[in-house]
Amino acid sequence: MRYLQTDLSSKCSSYTMINLKINSKEISVPEGTTILDAAKLLGVDIPTMCYLDGNTNHPSCMVCVVKDNHSGMLYPSCAMPVGQGMDIETDSAEVIDARREALELLLSDHVGDCEAPCRVACPAFMDIPLMNRLIAKGDFLSALKVVKEEIALPGILGYICSAPCEKVCRRKQVDSPVSICMLKRFAAVHNTENESPYFPQKELPTGKSVAIIGAGPAGLSCAFHLLKLGHSVTVFDSHSEAGGSLLNLLESELPKTSLSDEIKLIKHFGAEFKLEQNVTPEVFKVEIKPKYDATVFAVGEIDKSSSFDFGFKTNEKGIAVRDDFKVNDSIFACGSAIRPLKMAVKAVAQGKETAYAVNRFLDGKSVDIRYDRFNSRFGLLQEAEISEYLKEAENKGEEVNPKVGKLAGFTADEAIAEAKRCMHCDCRKPNTCKLRNYADDYKVDRKKYAMGTRSTLKKYLQHNEVVYEPEKCIRCGLCIEIATRQKEKIGLTYIGRGFDVRVQIPFNLELSEALTEVAMECANACPTGAIAAK
Amino acid sequence: MENDIFKIVDGIVERTGGTVDAVIPILQEIQNHYNYLPQEALERVCQTTDITPSRIYGISTFYTQFRHKPVGKHMVKVCVGTACHVKGATLVYDSFKRSLNIPDNDDTDAEGLFTVEKVACLGCCTIAPVVQIDSLTYGYVTSETVPEVISDFLASSNGQSNGTVPFVDSKEFQGEIRIGLGSCCVASGSFGVKEQLEKTLVKSRINVNVKHVGCVGICNQVPMLEVHKPNEALVYYTKIKPDEVREVIHRHFRPSSPLTRLRNSIYGVFDNLVFDSVPKSIKRYSSESVNTPVAEFLKGQINIATEHRGILKPSDIDEYMSLGGFTALEECLKRKSPLEVIDTIKESGLRGRGGAGFPTGTKWKLVANAESDTKYIICNGDEGDPGAFMDRMLLESYPFRVIEGIIIGAYAVGANEGLFYIRAEYPLALERIREALKTCESKNLLGNNILGSNFSFKLKIFEGAGAFVCGEETALIASVEGKRGYPTMRPPYPAKKGLRGKPTLINNVETYSQVSWIIRNGAEAFHSIGTKQSKGTKVFALAGKVNRGGLIEVPMGITIRRIVEEIGGGIPNGKRFKAVQIGGPSGGCIPASMADTPIDFHSLVEVGAMMGSGGLIVLDETDCMVDIARYFLTFTQDQSCGRCTFCRVGTKRMLDILDKITSGKGTHEDLDMLENLAHSTKKGSICGLGKSAPNPVLTTLKYFREEYEAHINGNCPTGKCKEMISYDITDECIGCTKCAQRCPVDAIEAKPYEIHSIDLEKCIKCDICKQICPVNAVVTR
């Protein structure tokens, strides 16, 4: 039996001790202690959203729900005081289901994008809004760093990418999409024209070596990321120049200098190129397999008629791979070699992901990138919402056309102006939002309760520190309470009742009048992206 | 202009005390004055009190009573309570908006003359559908008669009749005529009958006492006159019209002087010649063939809360006392200790009548045992169930009995301050209680040293501002404290920590109204009525598809069948009895096959329903059970306070699914999701509203699943779900063109003597053609 230390005594006025069980462990705590606090003492963590220490607790979100086997009831652990003889379960299947249900219900009423539609559409998951914001600020180097996280060959893709991002850009509903592709190209070109171009920091040398067969977009991208991870890389290609299928493009599609500049960067980054080397099964067996710790086949679309017999399986699409691009043993494959690709950006993305898979294989370590995080999404903007979103764009004008022509691209001023057309569709709290994090943990079905018509969203931007988006709010009331406690003259309030309850500003005043002192405190307390720092 | 508002608001603030917890009364007074809440008024309140903008907006948008936009000159309130709903209230509402040309997203007409709104329950269920325009109530309104109602209202508000002052010499009464004047009675035209009665008596110089009694409960027979003459049997005249009054009087009474008699008969002749045509009555009466409806209705009832029904004049304290009123209080104060009083209540087996059925004696004991120098007692008169009007009746007709019960309770638990929480939608109840409180104070029944004892007790009124959730005790307390009506976690229970953190006893109106009888007749007498688990009697509001609706008080243990078939007289129009809905939106539907279930707290829970506060709606074969579930869920969803996820979002999603199903777009997966969500919402909600909101859905799924399945397969068997039916004219059509004339959207072409047809593209399914067709040639498919 564990006994409570007196640090909880400030919360309870009684000295009667209550005995209960949590997850079959017995504990004795003073009367008035909440189940949540009692569980903490046992090292049991219960997820909460609307609970914040120091605030009066009004259970709302129900994510902290637990079950009492004694009564058979579900309780919000953040507010329910312990009772004699309670037998609490915090993580049984029933409780997990109830938590998931609460999250799914909350999400059905949550209108917002965790990641912007452009990023979601990008096969390489590039953080486009962040790139835009950095270019808009004139910080081209940082913008390029963001690009290079996910895309190894921006100087090439900046010309030939089919830009699925632009097709879903919300700015399209206002006038025309942000010219994301050209902005990326600008950042890349700006870098290559630099005397000392940017190279990302490499990990410590691992002493492992990887052979990449094929110097096309998939192979080049794979090389870049493997080098970054500290491995040594040799790229084999049967042609006299690197580039693979990119070599077939016209000058008007991809200037030859752009292609060679980009390849030079890869070389300078540390890739060894062995060109005019045709890797046959014999060559592979003798020259490559024994000398390298891993091999990546990025050979492009394979000829299924002739004998492609390296000793592993193929199917009707190409080389057969698992989900992690592994063929067998130490052999991986990506790009058109596993399935003919029409978009170069997909090859580049696969090259990256294969590099991570190879890295895992070589070092046993996983790179901490998750492309499959939960994402709240909604469809097109409604008519009334277009002007709301436009509030976020500094440049409310039409798309900028490069004076020197599309092939030459933007000047710096033009790039800045175009980048300012971005409407900041991504949420400002993609990593700290509890709703997103728990949605990940509990593997929710985002669309389960998406019924009826969704609410129309608004953005309150009239404040120099924070942004308020009411349709991301879960009505926990923490911001209202903080404002009241700190005696804000206007503060925030609940309007309405039931499903229509919203947190709004009394007398319809501006956000800057409502939160004069406590804006950042509210932003930090807010469990979702509803109130966030600008 | 601005100064005017300031003056008025400042006056209000001063009158109410201007403290933070007075915010609701302040808003109510502002609303009474301006008919809405002008922003300048709210600003002024914030300037002159500690009430913050955050609080004033939070409160004024939570409670239904408050409006932020001006209203039209006249308020049209369309009742959408359960009984009205099953008789077509939605069609009536649509018809009003159409007739007044009010667009979809607005509630006031262009000239600012009428504002139309839906209200949860006017409490006149037996004359459903009910509409209230300002202070006039109309019953039996249909979508077809709406234009008549409007013109009748405008006519009456232009040429009001003056009330005649009856001349009554009480020394020489020949007898007494009693007329019930509860809200329903008034709505059925009893006022008109009463006026005619008094006018005729004065004109004919007949000396008869006209006694206004409280609710008689036989709502289906009103207006009703009871004629009492010494040495003669009591005679009832039911469903009486003003022009029949003269006949009734003359049948029993004659003026004392022969000259007057002669004069009367001469004038009578002239009267018949020049008498105005009977004012067109808006109501439709169905012909009944039951012999003695009154006797059948009253048989089987036991009057405890409604003791002396039909006899007592509500505001007459002397009469109440002469029939034993306040002797129970005296007994307690003078000869019983608080503990003894509690023991009596405990032994009687009385359980809360508000719905939950918690043992009253136990609750009183808990509060009595709580240690505090201040304790409160509250009477919960926030009767919010649509279709229930028991508490309204008790407050209007037996105010002293309720007050007596409260004072006894206060004495038993040691409370010196009490609150009467009454819905603002019950103006007559508020008036009667206010009057009664003043009367009690003047008679030393309230205030210091009651009846010469050491016990002092004050009782005040708090007007609910319109939120069903405030019937939940912790939400009620929150609203009294000037907050939004959010329930709080229990424990702590109000018995330990209630109003302002002090121990508080909260009981329902009906519970208190049974206390006096128990004290006077002893715990054993009460205990001997009812079943093992449920003692005593319960008041029910019987309404819906039943011949004799009204307020009944029956012993626990009586079966549903007896209530519906014997007391209620069965189902009208030859339709089949299908189910009863007991317990309002928290309750459940019990199919007719289980009509032998006794009324008992536990037996009802066993079949999936619950006792509730007393609403008992009878449903027949023409009622769609899916529509009923959707109706109740619409109500609870609208009334959810919005605090906890499962109730706020869960009930909304359940409603979305039901909307899908009732519009013919539902799938089997939807049905499974609905059921699972219903269970989750029950488990995951914090308060009784959320926990019981899924009950109608769950019980209808349990007992009428085939109806849900039918909807999923594209068919509404009863033809009630508008979106799944279409109107059609059969070959029975005689070409009278009535439907074409009345169709509000010209969907029927007038072709005299030819069979008419409906243009389905234009049809808005208002049901008028079906109602008006003289040969029933309009059907729904």
PDB file of N, CA and C in Angstrom, chain A residues 58-62 73-74 76 79-81 94 98 101-102 105-106 108-109 448-449 451-452 474-475 489-490 492-499 501 506-507, chain B residues 39 42-43 53-54 57-58 61-62 64 466-467 484 486 489 491 637-646 648-649 652-653 656-657 673 677 680 683-684 686:
ATOM      1  N   HIS A  58     -13.113  21.655 -14.960  1.00  0.00           N
ATOM      2  CA  HIS A  58     -14.429  21.333 -15.490  1.00  0.00           C
ATOM      3  C   HIS A  58     -14.261  20.281 -16.554  1.00  0.00           C
ATOM      4  N   PRO A  59     -14.564  19.054 -16.236  1.00  0.00           N
ATOM      5  CA  PRO A  59     -14.297  17.992 -17.220  1.00  0.00           C
ATOM      6  C   PRO A  59     -15.078  18.234 -18.498  1.00  0.00           C
ATOM      7  N   SER A  60     -14.395  18.199 -19.589  1.00  0.00           N
ATOM      8  CA  SER A  60     -15.045  18.510 -20.862  1.00  0.00           C
ATOM      9  C   SER A  60     -14.671  17.513 -21.951  1.00  0.00           C
ATOM     10  N   CYS A  61     -13.372  17.339 -22.220  1.00  0.00           N
ATOM     11  CA  CYS A  61     -12.970  16.554 -23.381  1.00  0.00           C
ATOM     12  C   CYS A  61     -13.253  15.067 -23.216  1.00  0.00           C
ATOM     13  N   MET A  62     -13.202  14.550 -22.011  1.00  0.00           N
ATOM     14  CA  MET A  62     -13.426  13.135 -21.688  1.00  0.00           C
ATOM     15  C   MET A  62     -12.330  12.227 -22.228  1.00  0.00           C
ATOM     16  N   MET A  73     -18.897   2.183 -14.078  1.00  0.00           N
ATOM     17  CA  MET A  73     -19.066   3.454 -14.790  1.00  0.00           C
ATOM     18  C   MET A  73     -17.744   3.988 -15.323  1.00  0.00           C
ATOM     19  N   LEU A  74     -17.885   4.859 -16.312  1.00  0.00           N
ATOM     20  CA  LEU A  74     -16.711   5.569 -16.816  1.00  0.00           C
ATOM     21  C   LEU A  74     -16.655   6.932 -16.138  1.00  0.00           C
ATOM     22  N   PRO A  76     -14.410  10.809 -15.766  1.00  0.00           N
ATOM     23  CA  PRO A  76     -13.289  11.650 -16.179  1.00  0.00           C
ATOM     24  C   PRO A  76     -12.290  11.740 -15.027  1.00  0.00           C
ATOM     25  N   ALA A  79     -11.259  15.009 -12.912  1.00  0.00           N
ATOM     26  CA  ALA A  79     -12.166  15.721 -12.018  1.00  0.00           C
ATOM     27  C   ALA A  79     -12.814  14.817 -10.975  1.00  0.00           C
ATOM     28  N   MET A  80     -12.818  13.525 -11.214  1.00  0.00           N
ATOM     29  CA  MET A  80     -13.526  12.622 -10.312  1.00  0.00           C
ATOM     30  C   MET A  80     -12.670  12.367  -9.080  1.00  0.00           C
ATOM     31  N   PRO A  81     -13.185  12.672  -7.901  1.00  0.00           N
ATOM     32  CA  PRO A  81     -12.398  12.364  -6.704  1.00  0.00           C
ATOM     33  C   PRO A  81     -12.405  10.859  -6.445  1.00  0.00           C
ATOM     34  N   GLU A  94     -11.769  -1.448 -23.182  1.00  0.00           N
ATOM     35  CA  GLU A  94     -12.968  -0.604 -23.127  1.00  0.00           C
ATOM     36  C   GLU A  94     -12.590   0.862 -22.958  1.00  0.00           C
ATOM     37  N   ALA A  98     -13.127   3.954 -25.533  1.00  0.00           N
ATOM     38  CA  ALA A  98     -13.863   5.163 -25.159  1.00  0.00           C
ATOM     39  C   ALA A  98     -13.036   6.404 -25.455  1.00  0.00           C
ATOM     40  N   GLU A 101     -13.037   7.014 -29.105  1.00  0.00           N
ATOM     41  CA  GLU A 101     -14.335   7.533 -29.508  1.00  0.00           C
ATOM     42  C   GLU A 101     -14.433   9.027 -29.208  1.00  0.00           C
ATOM     43  N   ALA A 102     -13.967   9.420 -28.024  1.00  0.00           N
ATOM     44  CA  ALA A 102     -14.002  10.836 -27.662  1.00  0.00           C
ATOM     45  C   ALA A 102     -13.181  11.644 -28.662  1.00  0.00           C
ATOM     46  N   LEU A 105     -14.977  11.856 -31.990  1.00  0.00           N
ATOM     47  CA  LEU A 105     -16.087  12.803 -31.938  1.00  0.00           C
ATOM     48  C   LEU A 105     -15.559  14.235 -32.007  1.00  0.00           C
ATOM     49  N   LEU A 106     -14.492  14.507 -31.255  1.00  0.00           N
ATOM     50  CA  LEU A 106     -13.933  15.854 -31.281  1.00  0.00           C
ATOM     51  C   LEU A 106     -13.440  16.201 -32.682  1.00  0.00           C
ATOM     52  N   SER A 108     -14.534  15.131 -35.451  1.00  0.00           N
ATOM     53  CA  SER A 108     -15.607  15.314 -36.431  1.00  0.00           C
ATOM     54  C   SER A 108     -16.089  16.754 -36.449  1.00  0.00           C
ATOM     55  N   ASP A 109     -15.734  17.497 -35.413  1.00  0.00           N
ATOM     56  CA  ASP A 109     -16.162  18.885 -35.320  1.00  0.00           C
ATOM     57  C   ASP A 109     -14.970  19.823 -35.415  1.00  0.00           C
ATOM     58  N   LYS A 448     -14.693   8.931 -39.172  1.00  0.00           N
ATOM     59  CA  LYS A 448     -15.761   8.086 -38.659  1.00  0.00           C
ATOM     60  C   LYS A 448     -17.054   8.859 -38.429  1.00  0.00           C
ATOM     61  N   TYR A 449     -16.951  10.039 -37.808  1.00  0.00           N
ATOM     62  CA  TYR A 449     -18.176  10.766 -37.486  1.00  0.00           C
ATOM     63  C   TYR A 449     -18.319  12.041 -38.305  1.00  0.00           C
ATOM     64  N   MET A 451     -20.096  13.885 -40.346  1.00  0.00           N
ATOM     65  CA  MET A 451     -21.438  13.872 -40.921  1.00  0.00           C
ATOM     66  C   MET A 451     -21.999  15.277 -40.906  1.00  0.00           C
ATOM     67  N   GLY A 452     -23.052  15.447 -41.601  1.00  0.00           N
ATOM     68  CA  GLY A 452     -23.692  16.751 -41.627  1.00  0.00           C
ATOM     69  C   GLY A 452     -22.784  17.737 -42.341  1.00  0.00           C
ATOM     70  N   ILE A 474     -11.738  22.914 -28.922  1.00  0.00           N
ATOM     71  CA  ILE A 474     -12.525  21.805 -28.380  1.00  0.00           C
ATOM     72  C   ILE A 474     -13.363  22.250 -27.188  1.00  0.00           C
ATOM     73  N   ARG A 475     -13.517  23.556 -26.999  1.00  0.00           N
ATOM     74  CA  ARG A 475     -14.379  24.134 -25.966  1.00  0.00           C
ATOM     75  C   ARG A 475     -13.941  23.777 -24.558  1.00  0.00           C
ATOM     76  N   LYS A 489     -10.062  42.758 -18.945  1.00  0.00           N
ATOM     77  CA  LYS A 489     -11.302  43.533 -18.935  1.00  0.00           C
ATOM     78  C   LYS A 489     -12.347  42.908 -19.856  1.00  0.00           C
ATOM     79  N   ILE A 490     -11.904  42.483 -21.017  1.00  0.00           N
ATOM     80  CA  ILE A 490     -12.866  41.917 -21.955  1.00  0.00           C
ATOM     81  C   ILE A 490     -12.785  40.387 -21.933  1.00  0.00           C
ATOM     82  N   LEU A 492     -12.420  36.395 -22.904  1.00  0.00           N
ATOM     83  CA  LEU A 492     -13.143  35.551 -23.838  1.00  0.00           C
ATOM     84  C   LEU A 492     -14.352  34.959 -23.132  1.00  0.00           C
ATOM     85  N   THR A 493     -15.287  34.428 -23.889  1.00  0.00           N
ATOM     86  CA  THR A 493     -16.462  33.843 -23.257  1.00  0.00           C
ATOM     87  C   THR A 493     -17.032  32.741 -24.127  1.00  0.00           C
ATOM     88  N   TYR A 494     -17.853  31.881 -23.545  1.00  0.00           N
ATOM     89  CA  TYR A 494     -18.619  30.919 -24.318  1.00  0.00           C
ATOM     90  C   TYR A 494     -19.856  31.639 -24.841  1.00  0.00           C
ATOM     91  N   ILE A 495     -20.151  31.394 -26.098  1.00  0.00           N
ATOM     92  CA  ILE A 495     -21.407  31.909 -26.659  1.00  0.00           C
ATOM     93  C   ILE A 495     -22.242  30.704 -27.044  1.00  0.00           C
ATOM     94  N   GLY A 496     -23.541  30.783 -26.739  1.00  0.00           N
ATOM     95  CA  GLY A 496     -24.435  29.727 -27.183  1.00  0.00           C
ATOM     96  C   GLY A 496     -24.467  28.551 -26.237  1.00  0.00           C
ATOM     97  N   ARG A 497     -25.084  27.494 -26.708  1.00  0.00           N
ATOM     98  CA  ARG A 497     -25.270  26.321 -25.863  1.00  0.00           C
ATOM     99  C   ARG A 497     -25.202  25.078 -26.728  1.00  0.00           C
ATOM    100  N   GLY A 498     -24.713  23.980 -26.167  1.00  0.00           N
ATOM    101  CA  GLY A 498     -24.733  22.711 -26.876  1.00  0.00           C
ATOM    102  C   GLY A 498     -23.729  22.661 -28.019  1.00  0.00           C
ATOM    103  N   PHE A 499     -24.120  22.079 -29.105  1.00  0.00           N
ATOM    104  CA  PHE A 499     -23.207  21.862 -30.213  1.00  0.00           C
ATOM    105  C   PHE A 499     -22.730  23.183 -30.810  1.00  0.00           C
ATOM    106  N   VAL A 501     -21.920  25.878 -29.212  1.00  0.00           N
ATOM    107  CA  VAL A 501     -21.077  26.680 -28.333  1.00  0.00           C
ATOM    108  C   VAL A 501     -19.779  27.040 -29.049  1.00  0.00           C
ATOM    109  N   PRO A 506     -16.532  38.934 -26.180  1.00  0.00           N
ATOM    110  CA  PRO A 506     -17.735  39.697 -25.829  1.00  0.00           C
ATOM    111  C   PRO A 506     -17.825  40.994 -26.627  1.00  0.00           C
ATOM    112  N   PHE A 507     -19.024  41.399 -26.904  1.00  0.00           N
ATOM    113  CA  PHE A 507     -19.295  42.641 -27.632  1.00  0.00           C
ATOM    114  C   PHE A 507     -18.639  42.662 -29.014  1.00  0.00           C
TER     115      PHE A 507
ATOM    116  N   GLN B  39     -27.609  46.022 -26.830  1.00  0.00           N
ATOM    117  CA  GLN B  39     -26.201  45.963 -26.452  1.00  0.00           C
ATOM    118  C   GLN B  39     -25.845  47.077 -25.480  1.00  0.00           C
ATOM    119  N   LEU B  42     -26.522  46.041 -21.993  1.00  0.00           N
ATOM    120  CA  LEU B  42     -25.534  45.103 -21.457  1.00  0.00           C
ATOM    121  C   LEU B  42     -24.247  45.834 -21.086  1.00  0.00           C
ATOM    122  N   GLU B  43     -23.862  46.768 -21.934  1.00  0.00           N
ATOM    123  CA  GLU B  43     -22.643  47.530 -21.639  1.00  0.00           C
ATOM    124  C   GLU B  43     -22.793  48.284 -20.332  1.00  0.00           C
ATOM    125  N   PRO B  53     -18.100  41.488 -19.034  1.00  0.00           N
ATOM    126  CA  PRO B  53     -18.642  41.229 -20.374  1.00  0.00           C
ATOM    127  C   PRO B  53     -18.660  39.737 -20.690  1.00  0.00           C
ATOM    128  N   SER B  54     -17.610  39.051 -20.246  1.00  0.00           N
ATOM    129  CA  SER B  54     -17.539  37.622 -20.504  1.00  0.00           C
ATOM    130  C   SER B  54     -18.735  36.912 -19.891  1.00  0.00           C
ATOM    131  N   TYR B  57     -22.253  37.900 -21.599  1.00  0.00           N
ATOM    132  CA  TYR B  57     -22.479  37.265 -22.883  1.00  0.00           C
ATOM    133  C   TYR B  57     -22.632  35.774 -22.733  1.00  0.00           C
ATOM    134  N   GLY B  58     -21.852  35.199 -21.859  1.00  0.00           N
ATOM    135  CA  GLY B  58     -21.971  33.769 -21.645  1.00  0.00           C
ATOM    136  C   GLY B  58     -23.376  33.393 -21.188  1.00  0.00           C
ATOM    137  N   THR B  61     -26.413  34.156 -23.846  1.00  0.00           N
ATOM    138  CA  THR B  61     -26.520  33.311 -25.036  1.00  0.00           C
ATOM    139  C   THR B  61     -26.777  31.855 -24.676  1.00  0.00           C
ATOM    140  N   PHE B  62     -26.739  31.541 -23.378  1.00  0.00           N
ATOM    141  CA  PHE B  62     -26.957  30.157 -22.977  1.00  0.00           C
ATOM    142  C   PHE B  62     -28.444  29.846 -22.829  1.00  0.00           C
ATOM    143  N   THR B  64     -32.479  30.168 -23.308  1.00  0.00           N
ATOM    144  CA  THR B  64     -33.342  30.416 -24.446  1.00  0.00           C
ATOM    145  C   THR B  64     -34.176  31.675 -24.313  1.00  0.00           C
ATOM    146  N   GLY B 466     -34.824  29.387 -19.103  1.00  0.00           N
ATOM    147  CA  GLY B 466     -35.021  28.613 -20.323  1.00  0.00           C
ATOM    148  C   GLY B 466     -33.850  27.718 -20.670  1.00  0.00           C
ATOM    149  N   ALA B 467     -33.713  26.637 -19.920  1.00  0.00           N
ATOM    150  CA  ALA B 467     -32.702  25.636 -20.260  1.00  0.00           C
ATOM    151  C   ALA B 467     -33.114  24.335 -19.599  1.00  0.00           C
ATOM    152  N   ARG B 484     -23.496  29.975 -16.304  1.00  0.00           N
ATOM    153  CA  ARG B 484     -24.122  29.153 -17.338  1.00  0.00           C
ATOM    154  C   ARG B 484     -24.529  27.834 -16.692  1.00  0.00           C
ATOM    155  N   TYR B 486     -24.145  24.745 -16.434  1.00  0.00           N
ATOM    156  CA  TYR B 486     -23.332  23.547 -16.638  1.00  0.00           C
ATOM    157  C   TYR B 486     -23.430  22.661 -15.411  1.00  0.00           C
ATOM    158  N   MET B 489     -19.389  17.947 -11.465  1.00  0.00           N
ATOM    159  CA  MET B 489     -19.129  16.554 -11.068  1.00  0.00           C
ATOM    160  C   MET B 489     -19.817  16.259  -9.747  1.00  0.00           C
ATOM    161  N   PRO B 491     -19.519  13.011  -6.986  1.00  0.00           N
ATOM    162  CA  PRO B 491     -19.434  13.899  -5.817  1.00  0.00           C
ATOM    163  C   PRO B 491     -18.631  15.151  -6.083  1.00  0.00           C
ATOM    164  N   GLN B 637     -30.627  17.191 -27.924  1.00  0.00           N
ATOM    165  CA  GLN B 637     -29.446  17.731 -28.583  1.00  0.00           C
ATOM    166  C   GLN B 637     -29.451  19.253 -28.510  1.00  0.00           C
ATOM    167  N   ASP B 638     -30.634  19.838 -28.675  1.00  0.00           N
ATOM    168  CA  ASP B 638     -30.731  21.291 -28.606  1.00  0.00           C
ATOM    169  C   ASP B 638     -30.500  21.791 -27.183  1.00  0.00           C
ATOM    170  N   GLN B 639     -30.849  20.984 -26.210  1.00  0.00           N
ATOM    171  CA  GLN B 639     -30.759  21.411 -24.822  1.00  0.00           C
ATOM    172  C   GLN B 639     -29.455  21.030 -24.147  1.00  0.00           C
ATOM    173  N   SER B 640     -28.625  20.275 -24.833  1.00  0.00           N
ATOM    174  CA  SER B 640     -27.343  19.897 -24.244  1.00  0.00           C
ATOM    175  C   SER B 640     -26.581  21.156 -23.860  1.00  0.00           C
ATOM    176  N   CYS B 641     -25.932  21.123 -22.705  1.00  0.00           N
ATOM    177  CA  CYS B 641     -25.232  22.337 -22.286  1.00  0.00           C
ATOM    178  C   CYS B 641     -23.972  22.548 -23.127  1.00  0.00           C
ATOM    179  N   GLY B 642     -23.437  21.460 -23.668  1.00  0.00           N
ATOM    180  CA  GLY B 642     -22.278  21.592 -24.546  1.00  0.00           C
ATOM    181  C   GLY B 642     -20.943  21.396 -23.871  1.00  0.00           C
ATOM    182  N   ARG B 643     -20.966  20.975 -22.623  1.00  0.00           N
ATOM    183  CA  ARG B 643     -19.676  20.856 -21.929  1.00  0.00           C
ATOM    184  C   ARG B 643     -18.918  19.606 -22.315  1.00  0.00           C
ATOM    185  N   CYS B 644     -19.524  18.439 -22.218  1.00  0.00           N
ATOM    186  CA  CYS B 644     -18.732  17.225 -22.404  1.00  0.00           C
ATOM    187  C   CYS B 644     -18.905  16.638 -23.799  1.00  0.00           C
ATOM    188  N   THR B 645     -17.825  16.089 -24.305  1.00  0.00           N
ATOM    189  CA  THR B 645     -17.735  15.640 -25.691  1.00  0.00           C
ATOM    190  C   THR B 645     -18.835  14.686 -26.094  1.00  0.00           C
ATOM    191  N   PHE B 646     -19.097  13.650 -25.285  1.00  0.00           N
ATOM    192  CA  PHE B 646     -20.036  12.617 -25.720  1.00  0.00           C
ATOM    193  C   PHE B 646     -21.440  13.166 -25.895  1.00  0.00           C
ATOM    194  N   ARG B 648     -22.267  16.567 -26.198  1.00  0.00           N
ATOM    195  CA  ARG B 648     -22.284  17.672 -27.158  1.00  0.00           C
ATOM    196  C   ARG B 648     -22.171  17.172 -28.592  1.00  0.00           C
ATOM    197  N   VAL B 649     -21.185  16.347 -28.855  1.00  0.00           N
ATOM    198  CA  VAL B 649     -20.972  15.885 -30.229  1.00  0.00           C
ATOM    199  C   VAL B 649     -21.716  14.575 -30.493  1.00  0.00           C
ATOM    200  N   LYS B 652     -25.318  15.004 -31.336  1.00  0.00           N
ATOM    201  CA  LYS B 652     -25.428  15.635 -32.653  1.00  0.00           C
ATOM    202  C   LYS B 652     -25.211  14.612 -33.755  1.00  0.00           C
ATOM    203  N   ARG B 653     -24.215  13.763 -33.568  1.00  0.00           N
ATOM    204  CA  ARG B 653     -23.938  12.767 -34.612  1.00  0.00           C
ATOM    205  C   ARG B 653     -25.044  11.739 -34.671  1.00  0.00           C
ATOM    206  N   ASP B 656     -27.600  13.316 -36.666  1.00  0.00           N
ATOM    207  CA  ASP B 656     -27.241  13.311 -38.086  1.00  0.00           C
ATOM    208  C   ASP B 656     -27.589  11.969 -38.716  1.00  0.00           C
ATOM    209  N   ILE B 657     -27.300  10.896 -37.987  1.00  0.00           N
ATOM    210  CA  ILE B 657     -27.615   9.573 -38.519  1.00  0.00           C
ATOM    211  C   ILE B 657     -29.121   9.404 -38.651  1.00  0.00           C
ATOM    212  N   MET B 673     -23.786   2.002 -36.281  1.00  0.00           N
ATOM    213  CA  MET B 673     -23.065   3.131 -35.688  1.00  0.00           C
ATOM    214  C   MET B 673     -23.970   3.869 -34.701  1.00  0.00           C
ATOM    215  N   LEU B 677     -22.962   4.286 -30.869  1.00  0.00           N
ATOM    216  CA  LEU B 677     -22.792   5.656 -30.369  1.00  0.00           C
ATOM    217  C   LEU B 677     -23.757   5.926 -29.223  1.00  0.00           C
ATOM    218  N   SER B 680     -22.173   4.469 -26.194  1.00  0.00           N
ATOM    219  CA  SER B 680     -21.018   5.269 -25.754  1.00  0.00           C
ATOM    220  C   SER B 680     -21.465   6.553 -25.083  1.00  0.00           C
ATOM    221  N   LYS B 683     -22.597   6.028 -21.631  1.00  0.00           N
ATOM    222  CA  LYS B 683     -21.532   5.755 -20.666  1.00  0.00           C
ATOM    223  C   LYS B 683     -20.636   6.960 -20.445  1.00  0.00           C
ATOM    224  N   GLY B 684     -20.406   7.715 -21.514  1.00  0.00           N
ATOM    225  CA  GLY B 684     -19.371   8.745 -21.436  1.00  0.00           C
ATOM    226  C   GLY B 684     -19.853  10.131 -21.037  1.00  0.00           C
ATOM    227  N   ILE B 686     -21.407  13.141 -18.677  1.00  0.00           N
ATOM    228  CA  ILE B 686     -21.214  13.443 -17.260  1.00  0.00           C
ATOM    229  C   ILE B 686     -22.532  13.519 -16.501  1.00  0.00           C
TER     230      ILE B 686
END
